[in-house]
Amino acid sequence: MPKLLIRRRNGEEEECLLSSQSLYVGKSAELNGIRNDLILNDETVSRRHARIYQSGEGYYIEDLDSKNHTFVNEIRVKKSRLRHGDRIKIGFNSIRFIRDDEKTTDSFEVTMAPHIVDPDRTVEFNYGVLQQVSAGLQTANNVDDFLTWVVAFACESLNAQCGVIEIPRDDQAPQIVISGETPIYASAIIERVCAEGEGLLISRHLELDQSLSNASQEIRSVMCVPLMSGKELLGALYLEDPLPAKFSERGLQLLNDIAAQAAFGIEKLMLDARVDHEIQARSGLEQFLATLQESVEANKALLNAYPDLMLRLAADGNILNLSAGAWPESFLPEDATGTSIFQYLPEAIADNMGNLISEALGAEQLQIFEFSLQQNGKTRYFENRIVACGEAEVLSIIRDISRRVLVEQEREQLIEDLKEALAKINTLCGLIPICSACKKIRDDKGYWNQLEVYIQKHSDAEFTHSMCPDCMHEWYPEHYRKKQTEDKKTVKKR
């Protein structure tokens, strides 16, 4: 029984058996009383896109005035008979028609196509394809990942069985990325496309000129386009399929668009990789910045986004160059180049900075010091890092650390407050109710306590008991007189 093999945009696959009844395809479940049997929830699919029906012994597909059209083997159709192996393209969804009792017929042609935009596809569809390439660039971590994604996406978008990206490399074998089934992969076709700088479409089996290899003459359907960044050739994007007449000029035009976007992404990722390599090759920020100065234009955006004030200073403090970056409140005027840094600083700070510049040039070691300035009625704090940059120059990086200092000051104040609170614990203060006669103290619960008991409960003090002379005389007069006599004898002996 005939069937459809469906591959949705999100990669999900399913199988749908065909009967003698019409099968409606669209985005919505039902429209104007007509229910869609195959629902493709995709913004590139119309609510009622197409129908597949049987007429006689054959099956046909009919486009129902859809916005992005219906394609069979990359050819836009209004109505077409389906044959075994035909690939139907509805938006970003691929459908393959399977009928084992029928074989494909051959229909071939060879076309050379320039780089032009596809006029038949809607703006939304072409934009959607290019948007997918841009999204792939955003998620790619490196060139290899992006190349793998691009060739797989090109195969999916154009229903190719396999694809190849080839990137030439200096003094090395070319980088080759393959997607799908193992291709015959005619390298001579890629060489020809790279040499001529134009896309090549092969869609019939004929004798090609002697510049192509025997392997390429066995291929039924091939598309190949150069990857161009401006006038620079980066490589080639190659698709092939065993079905004859699989690709069309329209498909070649779309592949050109994909290749143009991919070339931009490849160049960007290659540049990013080179920058990452340079960063890793440097042991510190100072060496990295010194290297970046060799290319002023390439580093201008980076310097403007940097949150610190960066100065290139002569040994005498003269400002050779500066970049305020994203620093909103620089204490230097915009035309400070050519003047001395010391004239903008208090004398003590200027003297300290001059000494550190000399030490940085002499010892060739990083010098760090902190200072504060009054700006707009507020005290702002700064950290200055000075490092030698040549024999008679230094690089000074000044960072606003006011927020950090204020946080540290608040933390220190909090510590002092806690210490003070801790010191007050178990310390008696305030009014204490005490009996004027027996000297007992009333606690918070209304109970009267001995003086020493109350104090011991509410402080760290401890008591030892003795008796003063007055109480001794009142309570124990005999012991008092005896003690007085002994004390007098002791004084006479002395």
Short mmCIF file of C-alpha atoms in Angstrom, two decimals:
data_model
loop_
_atom_site.label_atom_id
_atom_site.label_comp_id
_atom_site.label_asym_id
_atom_site.label_seq_id
_atom_site.Cartn_x
_atom_site.Cartn_y
_atom_site.Cartn_z
CA MET A 1 0.00 0.00 0.00
CA PRO A 2 1.37 3.47 -0.85
CA LYS A 3 2.54 5.49 2.13
CA LEU A 4 4.18 8.74 3.16
CA LEU A 5 7.36 8.95 5.25
CA ILE A 6 7.13 12.27 7.08
CA ARG A 7 10.00 14.15 8.70
CA ARG A 8 8.81 17.20 10.59
CA ARG A 9 10.77 20.37 11.13
CA ASN A 10 11.65 19.37 14.71
CA GLY A 11 13.13 16.06 13.50
CA GLU A 12 10.21 13.84 14.47
CA GLU A 13 9.42 11.10 11.94
CA GLU A 14 6.21 9.22 11.27
CA GLU A 15 4.54 7.06 8.63
CA CYS A 16 1.14 7.67 7.03
CA LEU A 17 -0.66 5.07 4.87
CA LEU A 18 -2.57 6.35 1.85
CA SER A 19 -6.01 5.14 0.85
CA SER A 20 -8.39 5.98 -1.98
CA GLN A 21 -9.66 8.93 0.05
CA SER A 22 -8.13 12.40 -0.32
CA LEU A 23 -5.59 13.33 2.36
CA TYR A 24 -5.55 17.03 3.26
CA VAL A 25 -2.34 18.63 4.57
CA GLY A 26 -2.24 21.90 6.51
CA LYS A 27 -1.32 23.76 9.64
CA SER A 28 -4.78 23.73 11.23
CA ALA A 29 -6.89 20.78 12.27
CA GLU A 30 -9.96 22.13 10.44
CA LEU A 31 -10.76 25.03 8.13
CA ASN A 32 -14.12 25.99 6.55
CA GLY A 33 -15.54 22.57 7.28
CA ILE A 34 -12.61 20.74 5.66
CA ARG A 35 -10.60 18.72 8.16
CA ASN A 36 -6.87 18.28 7.57
CA ASP A 37 -5.72 14.68 7.88
CA LEU A 38 -2.02 15.51 8.15
CA ILE A 39 -1.29 18.47 10.44
CA LEU A 40 2.14 20.20 10.14
CA ASN A 41 2.33 22.76 12.94
CA ASP A 42 4.81 25.08 11.25
CA GLU A 43 4.56 28.81 10.47
CA THR A 44 5.74 28.14 6.89
CA VAL A 45 2.71 25.88 6.26
CA SER A 46 -0.67 27.31 5.24
CA ARG A 47 -3.79 26.38 7.18
CA ARG A 48 -4.95 24.38 4.16
CA HIS A 49 -1.79 23.77 2.18
CA ALA A 50 -2.23 20.77 -0.17
CA ARG A 51 -4.08 17.51 -0.75
CA ILE A 52 -2.94 14.08 -1.91
CA TYR A 53 -5.50 11.95 -3.72
CA GLN A 54 -5.82 8.90 -5.96
CA SER A 55 -6.94 9.17 -9.58
CA GLY A 56 -7.06 5.95 -11.53
CA GLU A 57 -4.01 3.94 -10.58
CA GLY A 58 -1.89 6.95 -9.74
CA TYR A 59 -1.57 9.31 -6.77
CA TYR A 60 -1.38 13.07 -7.19
CA ILE A 61 -0.52 16.07 -5.03
CA GLU A 62 -2.28 19.40 -5.53
CA ASP A 63 -1.25 22.72 -4.01
CA LEU A 64 -4.27 24.53 -2.54
CA ASP A 65 -3.04 28.08 -3.18
CA SER A 66 -0.63 27.91 -0.25
CA LYS A 67 1.54 30.87 0.71
CA ASN A 68 4.90 29.10 0.45
CA HIS A 69 3.90 26.68 -2.31
CA THR A 70 4.42 22.94 -2.64
CA PHE A 71 7.59 21.41 -4.10
CA VAL A 72 8.17 17.95 -5.54
CA ASN A 73 11.83 17.11 -6.01
CA GLU A 74 12.61 20.82 -5.51
CA ILE A 75 10.23 21.84 -8.35
CA ARG A 76 7.30 24.07 -7.50
CA VAL A 77 4.07 22.37 -8.55
CA LYS A 78 0.41 23.21 -8.72
CA LYS A 79 -0.55 19.62 -9.42
CA SER A 80 1.76 16.68 -10.02
CA ARG A 81 1.63 12.92 -10.19
CA LEU A 82 3.66 11.22 -7.47
CA ARG A 83 6.14 8.47 -8.24
CA HIS A 84 8.00 6.15 -5.93
CA GLY A 85 10.79 8.00 -4.12
CA ASP A 86 9.49 11.50 -4.83
CA ARG A 87 10.39 14.00 -2.13
CA ILE A 88 7.70 16.51 -1.23
CA LYS A 89 8.67 19.77 0.48
CA ILE A 90 5.99 21.63 2.45
CA GLY A 91 7.55 24.50 4.37
CA PHE A 92 10.38 23.03 6.46
CA ASN A 93 8.80 19.56 6.45
CA SER A 94 9.98 16.69 4.24
CA ILE A 95 7.65 13.98 2.94
CA ARG A 96 8.73 11.01 0.85
CA PHE A 97 6.23 9.13 -1.31
CA ILE A 98 6.78 5.33 -1.19
CA ARG A 99 5.15 2.96 -3.65
CA ASP A 100 7.12 -0.26 -4.03
CA ASP A 101 5.30 -1.38 -7.18
CA GLU A 102 6.47 1.67 -9.12
CA LYS A 103 9.93 2.79 -10.16
CA THR A 104 11.28 6.24 -10.87
CA THR A 105 11.86 7.57 -14.34
CA ASP A 106 14.92 9.51 -15.46
CA SER A 107 14.82 13.19 -16.27
CA PHE A 108 18.08 15.09 -16.33
CA GLU A 109 19.71 18.37 -17.14
CA VAL A 110 22.94 20.29 -16.37
CA THR A 111 22.78 23.97 -15.37
CA MET A 112 25.35 26.54 -14.27
CA ALA A 113 23.63 29.13 -12.03
CA PRO A 114 24.87 32.52 -10.77
CA HIS A 115 24.39 33.81 -7.23
CA ILE A 116 20.86 35.24 -7.30
CA VAL A 117 17.94 35.31 -4.88
CA ASP A 118 15.11 32.82 -5.48
CA PRO A 119 12.21 34.83 -6.96
CA ASP A 120 9.52 32.13 -6.61
CA ARG A 121 9.73 31.40 -2.91
CA THR A 122 8.04 33.81 -0.56
CA VAL A 123 10.04 36.27 1.49
CA GLU A 124 8.91 34.49 4.66
CA PHE A 125 10.27 31.13 3.49
CA ASN A 126 13.65 32.43 2.33
CA TYR A 127 13.95 34.56 5.44
CA GLY A 128 13.11 31.54 7.57
CA VAL A 129 15.93 29.51 5.98
CA LEU A 130 18.47 32.30 6.45
CA GLN A 131 17.24 32.88 9.99
CA GLN A 132 17.91 29.21 10.73
CA VAL A 133 21.51 29.64 9.53
CA SER A 134 21.93 32.71 11.74
CA ALA A 135 20.51 30.77 14.71
CA GLY A 136 22.94 27.93 14.01
CA LEU A 137 25.80 30.42 14.11
CA GLN A 138 24.68 31.71 17.50
CA THR A 139 24.69 28.22 19.03
CA ALA A 140 27.93 26.99 17.44
CA ASN A 141 30.92 26.86 19.77
CA ASN A 142 33.56 26.49 17.09
CA VAL A 143 34.11 26.18 13.33
CA ASP A 144 33.86 22.37 13.31
CA ASP A 145 30.45 22.38 15.03
CA PHE A 146 29.15 25.06 12.68
CA LEU A 147 30.37 23.25 9.56
CA THR A 148 28.69 20.05 10.73
CA TRP A 149 25.46 21.93 11.41
CA VAL A 150 25.50 23.78 8.06
CA VAL A 151 25.97 20.71 5.87
CA ALA A 152 23.26 18.82 7.80
CA PHE A 153 20.89 21.80 7.53
CA ALA A 154 21.55 22.14 3.78
CA CYS A 155 20.78 18.44 3.28
CA GLU A 156 17.54 18.78 5.26
CA SER A 157 16.43 21.99 3.53
CA LEU A 158 17.02 20.61 0.03
CA ASN A 159 16.18 16.95 0.71
CA ALA A 160 19.66 15.74 -0.27
CA GLN A 161 20.83 12.29 0.73
CA CYS A 162 24.29 13.52 1.68
CA GLY A 163 26.43 16.63 1.69
CA VAL A 164 30.03 17.76 2.04
CA ILE A 165 31.80 20.97 3.02
CA GLU A 166 35.42 21.24 1.96
CA ILE A 167 37.65 23.99 3.40
CA PRO A 168 41.19 24.33 1.94
CA ARG A 169 44.01 24.84 4.45
CA ASP A 170 47.51 26.16 3.89
CA ASP A 171 50.14 23.41 3.68
CA GLN A 172 47.62 20.85 4.96
CA ALA A 173 44.99 18.52 3.59
CA PRO A 174 41.61 20.25 3.20
CA GLN A 175 39.12 20.05 6.05
CA ILE A 176 36.20 17.84 4.98
CA VAL A 177 32.86 17.58 6.83
CA ILE A 178 30.30 14.99 5.65
CA SER A 179 26.62 14.66 6.53
CA GLY A 180 24.22 11.85 5.64
CA GLU A 181 25.11 8.67 3.80
CA THR A 182 28.63 8.29 2.43
CA PRO A 183 28.72 10.25 -0.83
CA ILE A 184 30.45 9.36 -4.07
CA TYR A 185 31.88 12.85 -3.53
CA ALA A 186 33.42 14.02 -6.79
CA SER A 187 36.31 16.23 -5.71
CA ALA A 188 36.74 17.35 -9.33
CA ILE A 189 33.35 19.08 -9.15
CA ILE A 190 34.43 20.99 -6.04
CA GLU A 191 37.72 21.94 -7.73
CA ARG A 192 35.81 23.25 -10.75
CA VAL A 193 33.38 25.28 -8.62
CA CYS A 194 36.22 26.78 -6.58
CA ALA A 195 38.14 27.65 -9.75
CA GLU A 196 35.19 29.26 -11.56
CA GLY A 197 33.56 30.81 -8.48
CA GLU A 198 30.03 29.81 -9.56
CA GLY A 199 27.55 27.17 -8.50
CA LEU A 200 27.21 23.96 -10.49
CA LEU A 201 24.03 21.88 -10.89
CA ILE A 202 24.19 18.37 -12.40
CA SER A 203 20.88 16.63 -12.85
CA ARG A 204 21.30 14.23 -15.76
CA HIS A 205 23.67 11.43 -16.72
CA LEU A 206 25.75 12.61 -19.63
CA GLU A 207 29.34 12.68 -20.70
CA LEU A 208 30.98 15.61 -18.95
CA ASP A 209 34.16 17.23 -20.12
CA GLN A 210 37.48 15.64 -19.26
CA SER A 211 38.06 18.04 -16.35
CA LEU A 212 35.67 15.94 -14.22
CA SER A 213 36.53 12.50 -12.91
CA ASN A 214 34.81 9.23 -13.77
CA ALA A 215 33.28 9.18 -10.30
CA SER A 216 31.51 12.48 -10.95
CA GLN A 217 30.04 11.08 -14.18
CA GLU A 218 28.30 8.34 -12.19
CA ILE A 219 26.47 10.81 -9.94
CA ARG A 220 22.82 11.42 -10.78
CA SER A 221 22.06 14.69 -8.94
CA VAL A 222 24.65 17.15 -7.60
CA MET A 223 24.67 20.75 -6.47
CA CYS A 224 27.85 22.55 -5.48
CA VAL A 225 28.38 26.23 -4.64
CA PRO A 226 31.42 28.19 -3.47
CA LEU A 227 31.69 29.60 0.04
CA MET A 228 32.64 33.21 -0.62
CA SER A 229 33.38 35.93 1.92
CA GLY A 230 33.53 39.00 -0.26
CA LYS A 231 36.08 38.06 -2.90
CA GLU A 232 37.83 35.52 -0.69
CA LEU A 233 37.13 31.83 -1.36
CA LEU A 234 36.73 29.86 1.87
CA GLY A 235 35.70 26.51 0.36
CA ALA A 236 32.68 24.80 -1.20
CA LEU A 237 29.32 23.36 -0.14
CA TYR A 238 28.40 20.17 -2.04
CA LEU A 239 25.15 18.13 -2.07
CA GLU A 240 24.35 14.92 -3.94
CA ASP A 241 21.49 12.45 -4.24
CA PRO A 242 21.09 9.12 -6.07
CA LEU A 243 17.73 10.14 -7.56
CA PRO A 244 17.85 11.69 -11.05
CA ALA A 245 16.56 15.23 -11.57
CA LYS A 246 16.48 15.63 -7.81
CA PHE A 247 17.74 19.20 -7.77
CA SER A 248 16.61 22.24 -9.72
CA GLU A 249 17.92 25.71 -10.46
CA ARG A 250 15.67 26.98 -7.70
CA GLY A 251 17.35 24.65 -5.22
CA LEU A 252 20.75 25.84 -6.41
CA GLN A 253 19.72 29.43 -5.78
CA LEU A 254 18.65 28.58 -2.23
CA LEU A 255 21.91 26.70 -1.65
CA ASN A 256 23.76 29.84 -2.77
CA ASP A 257 21.88 31.83 -0.14
CA ILE A 258 22.71 29.28 2.55
CA ALA A 259 26.37 29.27 1.47
CA ALA A 260 26.57 33.08 1.64
CA GLN A 261 25.29 33.08 5.23
CA ALA A 262 27.49 30.12 6.13
CA ALA A 263 30.59 31.82 4.70
CA PHE A 264 29.98 34.82 6.94
CA GLY A 265 29.61 32.52 9.95
CA ILE A 266 32.73 30.51 9.07
CA GLU A 267 34.81 33.65 8.71
CA LYS A 268 33.51 34.99 12.03
CA LEU A 269 34.19 31.74 13.89
CA MET A 270 37.65 31.45 12.31
CA LEU A 271 38.39 34.98 13.51
CA ASP A 272 37.04 34.12 16.97
CA ALA A 273 39.22 31.02 17.05
CA ARG A 274 42.29 33.06 16.15
CA VAL A 275 41.49 35.59 18.87
CA ASP A 276 40.99 32.80 21.44
CA HIS A 277 44.31 31.30 20.43
CA GLU A 278 46.04 34.64 20.91
CA ILE A 279 44.44 35.09 24.33
CA GLN A 280 45.52 31.63 25.49
CA ALA A 281 49.06 32.21 24.22
CA ARG A 282 49.51 35.19 26.55
CA SER A 283 50.18 34.65 30.24
CA GLY A 284 48.52 37.86 31.37
CA LEU A 285 46.36 40.81 30.45
CA GLU A 286 49.33 43.15 30.03
CA GLN A 287 50.95 41.11 27.23
CA PHE A 288 47.58 40.58 25.59
CA LEU A 289 46.86 44.33 25.49
CA ALA A 290 50.33 45.05 24.12
CA THR A 291 49.71 42.66 21.26
CA LEU A 292 46.27 44.09 20.55
CA GLN A 293 47.75 47.56 20.08
CA GLU A 294 49.37 46.37 16.85
CA SER A 295 45.90 46.49 15.28
CA VAL A 296 44.16 49.65 16.49
CA GLU A 297 41.05 49.29 14.36
CA ALA A 298 40.45 45.66 15.36
CA ASN A 299 40.65 46.52 19.05
CA LYS A 300 38.74 49.78 19.10
CA ALA A 301 35.40 48.17 19.94
CA LEU A 302 36.98 46.04 22.68
CA LEU A 303 38.66 49.03 24.30
CA ASN A 304 35.48 51.10 24.17
CA ALA A 305 33.58 48.34 25.99
CA TYR A 306 36.26 47.87 28.69
CA PRO A 307 35.05 49.22 32.08
CA ASP A 308 38.43 50.70 33.11
CA LEU A 309 40.48 53.78 32.27
CA MET A 310 43.56 52.66 30.31
CA LEU A 311 46.54 54.97 29.82
CA ARG A 312 49.77 54.58 27.88
CA LEU A 313 52.26 56.78 29.75
CA ALA A 314 55.81 57.91 29.12
CA ALA A 315 58.36 57.58 31.89
CA ASP A 316 57.77 61.24 32.88
CA GLY A 317 53.98 60.71 33.20
CA ASN A 318 53.09 62.25 29.85
CA ILE A 319 49.87 60.70 28.44
CA LEU A 320 50.65 59.10 25.05
CA ASN A 321 47.22 57.53 24.56
CA LEU A 322 44.12 56.86 26.62
CA SER A 323 40.85 54.96 26.45
CA ALA A 324 38.08 55.82 28.89
CA GLY A 325 36.06 52.83 27.63
CA ALA A 326 32.71 52.42 29.34
CA TRP A 327 33.83 54.44 32.40
CA PRO A 328 31.06 57.04 32.92
CA GLU A 329 32.98 59.48 35.17
CA SER A 330 36.62 59.82 34.17
CA PHE A 331 38.62 62.44 36.08
CA LEU A 332 40.54 63.18 32.87
CA PRO A 333 39.27 65.43 30.04
CA GLU A 334 38.79 63.92 26.58
CA ASP A 335 41.73 65.94 25.19
CA ALA A 336 44.16 64.84 27.91
CA THR A 337 46.50 63.15 25.39
CA GLY A 338 49.82 65.01 25.35
CA THR A 339 49.45 66.36 28.88
CA SER A 340 50.89 65.05 32.17
CA ILE A 341 48.82 62.68 34.30
CA PHE A 342 50.26 64.32 37.41
CA GLN A 343 48.48 67.66 36.83
CA TYR A 344 45.10 65.94 37.36
CA LEU A 345 46.06 64.34 40.69
CA PRO A 346 46.75 65.71 44.19
CA GLU A 347 50.44 66.19 44.87
CA ALA A 348 50.84 63.23 47.23
CA ILE A 349 49.10 60.83 44.84
CA ALA A 350 51.08 62.21 41.87
CA ASP A 351 54.39 61.69 43.71
CA ASN A 352 53.43 58.12 44.62
CA MET A 353 52.41 57.33 41.04
CA GLY A 354 55.67 58.78 39.69
CA ASN A 355 57.69 56.53 42.00
CA LEU A 356 55.69 53.46 40.96
CA ILE A 357 56.21 54.25 37.25
CA SER A 358 59.97 54.29 37.89
CA GLU A 359 59.77 51.00 39.82
CA ALA A 360 57.69 49.37 37.08
CA LEU A 361 60.25 50.34 34.42
CA GLY A 362 63.21 49.36 36.59
CA ALA A 363 62.01 46.09 38.12
CA GLU A 364 59.65 45.16 35.24
CA GLN A 365 57.08 44.06 37.80
CA LEU A 366 53.41 44.93 38.16
CA GLN A 367 52.85 47.82 40.60
CA ILE A 368 49.49 48.29 42.34
CA PHE A 369 48.27 51.11 44.58
CA GLU A 370 44.94 52.55 45.67
CA PHE A 371 43.92 56.20 46.04
CA SER A 372 40.82 58.35 46.52
CA LEU A 373 39.57 61.54 44.86
CA GLN A 374 36.75 63.99 45.51
CA GLN A 375 34.31 64.04 42.57
CA ASN A 376 31.01 65.90 42.55
CA GLY A 377 31.07 66.21 46.32
CA LYS A 378 31.66 62.49 46.86
CA THR A 379 34.73 60.47 47.69
CA ARG A 380 35.56 57.91 44.99
CA TYR A 381 38.15 55.18 45.36
CA PHE A 382 40.41 53.84 42.62
CA GLU A 383 42.92 51.05 42.03
CA ASN A 384 45.85 51.72 39.69
CA ARG A 385 47.85 48.90 38.07
CA ILE A 386 51.07 49.94 36.36
CA VAL A 387 53.14 47.63 34.17
CA ALA A 388 56.10 48.27 31.86
CA CYS A 389 55.16 48.50 28.17
CA GLY A 390 58.48 48.81 26.38
CA GLU A 391 61.69 50.42 27.61
CA ALA A 392 60.33 53.90 28.33
CA GLU A 393 56.56 53.42 28.52
CA VAL A 394 54.07 51.96 30.98
CA LEU A 395 50.47 50.83 30.76
CA SER A 396 48.30 52.20 33.58
CA ILE A 397 44.89 50.64 34.20
CA ILE A 398 42.74 52.60 36.65
CA ARG A 399 39.61 50.92 37.99
CA ASP A 400 36.83 52.53 40.04
CA ILE A 401 36.58 50.42 43.21
CA SER A 402 34.23 52.74 45.11
CA ARG A 403 31.51 50.13 45.40
CA ARG A 404 33.94 47.54 46.75
CA VAL A 405 35.43 49.97 49.28
CA LEU A 406 32.01 51.08 50.51
CA VAL A 407 30.99 47.45 50.95
CA GLU A 408 34.18 46.79 52.94
CA GLN A 409 33.57 49.87 55.08
CA GLU A 410 30.01 48.79 55.80
CA ARG A 411 31.29 45.35 56.72
CA GLU A 412 33.88 46.80 59.12
CA GLN A 413 31.24 49.03 60.70
CA LEU A 414 28.96 46.04 61.14
CA ILE A 415 31.79 44.13 62.84
CA GLU A 416 32.42 47.04 65.23
CA ASP A 417 28.70 47.26 66.01
CA LEU A 418 28.58 43.55 66.76
CA LYS A 419 31.64 43.80 69.00
CA GLU A 420 30.07 46.65 70.91
CA ALA A 421 26.81 44.76 71.29
CA LEU A 422 28.70 41.71 72.51
CA ALA A 423 30.58 43.81 75.06
CA LYS A 424 27.28 45.06 76.48
CA ILE A 425 25.96 41.57 77.07
CA ASN A 426 25.85 40.67 80.82
CA THR A 427 26.54 44.32 81.74
CA LEU A 428 24.10 45.86 84.25
CA CYS A 429 22.62 49.19 83.25
CA GLY A 430 19.52 51.26 83.86
CA LEU A 431 17.44 51.65 87.11
CA ILE A 432 17.53 48.71 89.54
CA PRO A 433 14.86 48.57 92.31
CA ILE A 434 16.66 47.88 95.65
CA CYS A 435 15.31 47.74 99.22
CA SER A 436 16.64 50.66 101.29
CA ALA A 437 16.68 48.51 104.43
CA CYS A 438 17.83 44.98 103.58
CA LYS A 439 19.31 45.86 100.17
CA LYS A 440 17.45 43.09 98.33
CA ILE A 441 16.80 43.70 94.61
CA ARG A 442 13.49 43.09 92.82
CA ASP A 443 13.83 41.23 89.49
CA ASP A 444 11.61 41.49 86.36
CA LYS A 445 9.22 38.87 87.74
CA GLY A 446 8.66 40.76 90.99
CA TYR A 447 10.76 38.51 93.24
CA TRP A 448 13.19 39.97 95.77
CA ASN A 449 16.71 38.56 95.56
CA GLN A 450 19.81 38.90 97.66
CA LEU A 451 22.11 41.56 96.19
CA GLU A 452 24.92 39.16 95.36
CA VAL A 453 22.53 36.60 93.83
CA TYR A 454 21.02 39.21 91.49
CA ILE A 455 24.39 40.56 90.40
CA GLN A 456 25.74 37.07 89.71
CA LYS A 457 22.71 36.29 87.52
CA HIS A 458 23.05 39.45 85.48
CA SER A 459 26.83 39.79 85.11
CA ASP A 460 30.05 37.84 85.08
CA ALA A 461 30.93 38.95 88.64
CA GLU A 462 31.48 36.45 91.50
CA PHE A 463 31.43 37.08 95.26
CA THR A 464 33.61 36.12 98.24
CA HIS A 465 32.20 36.83 101.75
CA SER A 466 33.91 38.64 104.63
CA MET A 467 32.87 41.21 107.36
CA CYS A 468 33.70 44.85 107.65
CA PRO A 469 34.89 46.30 111.03
CA ASP A 470 31.61 48.11 111.72
CA CYS A 471 29.52 44.96 111.30
CA MET A 472 32.08 42.98 113.33
CA HIS A 473 31.73 45.50 116.21
CA GLU A 474 27.92 45.38 116.04
CA TRP A 475 27.41 41.64 115.68
CA TYR A 476 30.46 40.14 117.33
CA PRO A 477 31.82 42.66 119.90
CA GLU A 478 34.06 40.15 121.73
CA HIS A 479 35.78 39.10 118.54
CA TYR A 480 36.07 42.75 117.57
CA ARG A 481 37.85 43.74 120.85
CA LYS A 482 40.13 40.72 120.62
CA LYS A 483 41.04 41.61 117.06
CA GLN A 484 41.72 45.23 118.07
CA THR A 485 44.07 44.10 120.92
CA GLU A 486 46.02 41.82 118.59
CA ASP A 487 46.37 44.58 116.03
CA LYS A 488 47.78 47.00 118.66
CA LYS A 489 50.38 44.44 119.85
CA THR A 490 51.48 43.93 116.31
CA VAL A 491 51.96 47.69 115.79
CA LYS A 492 54.09 48.01 119.01
CA LYS A 493 56.42 45.21 117.96
CA ARG A 494 57.15 47.03 114.76
#
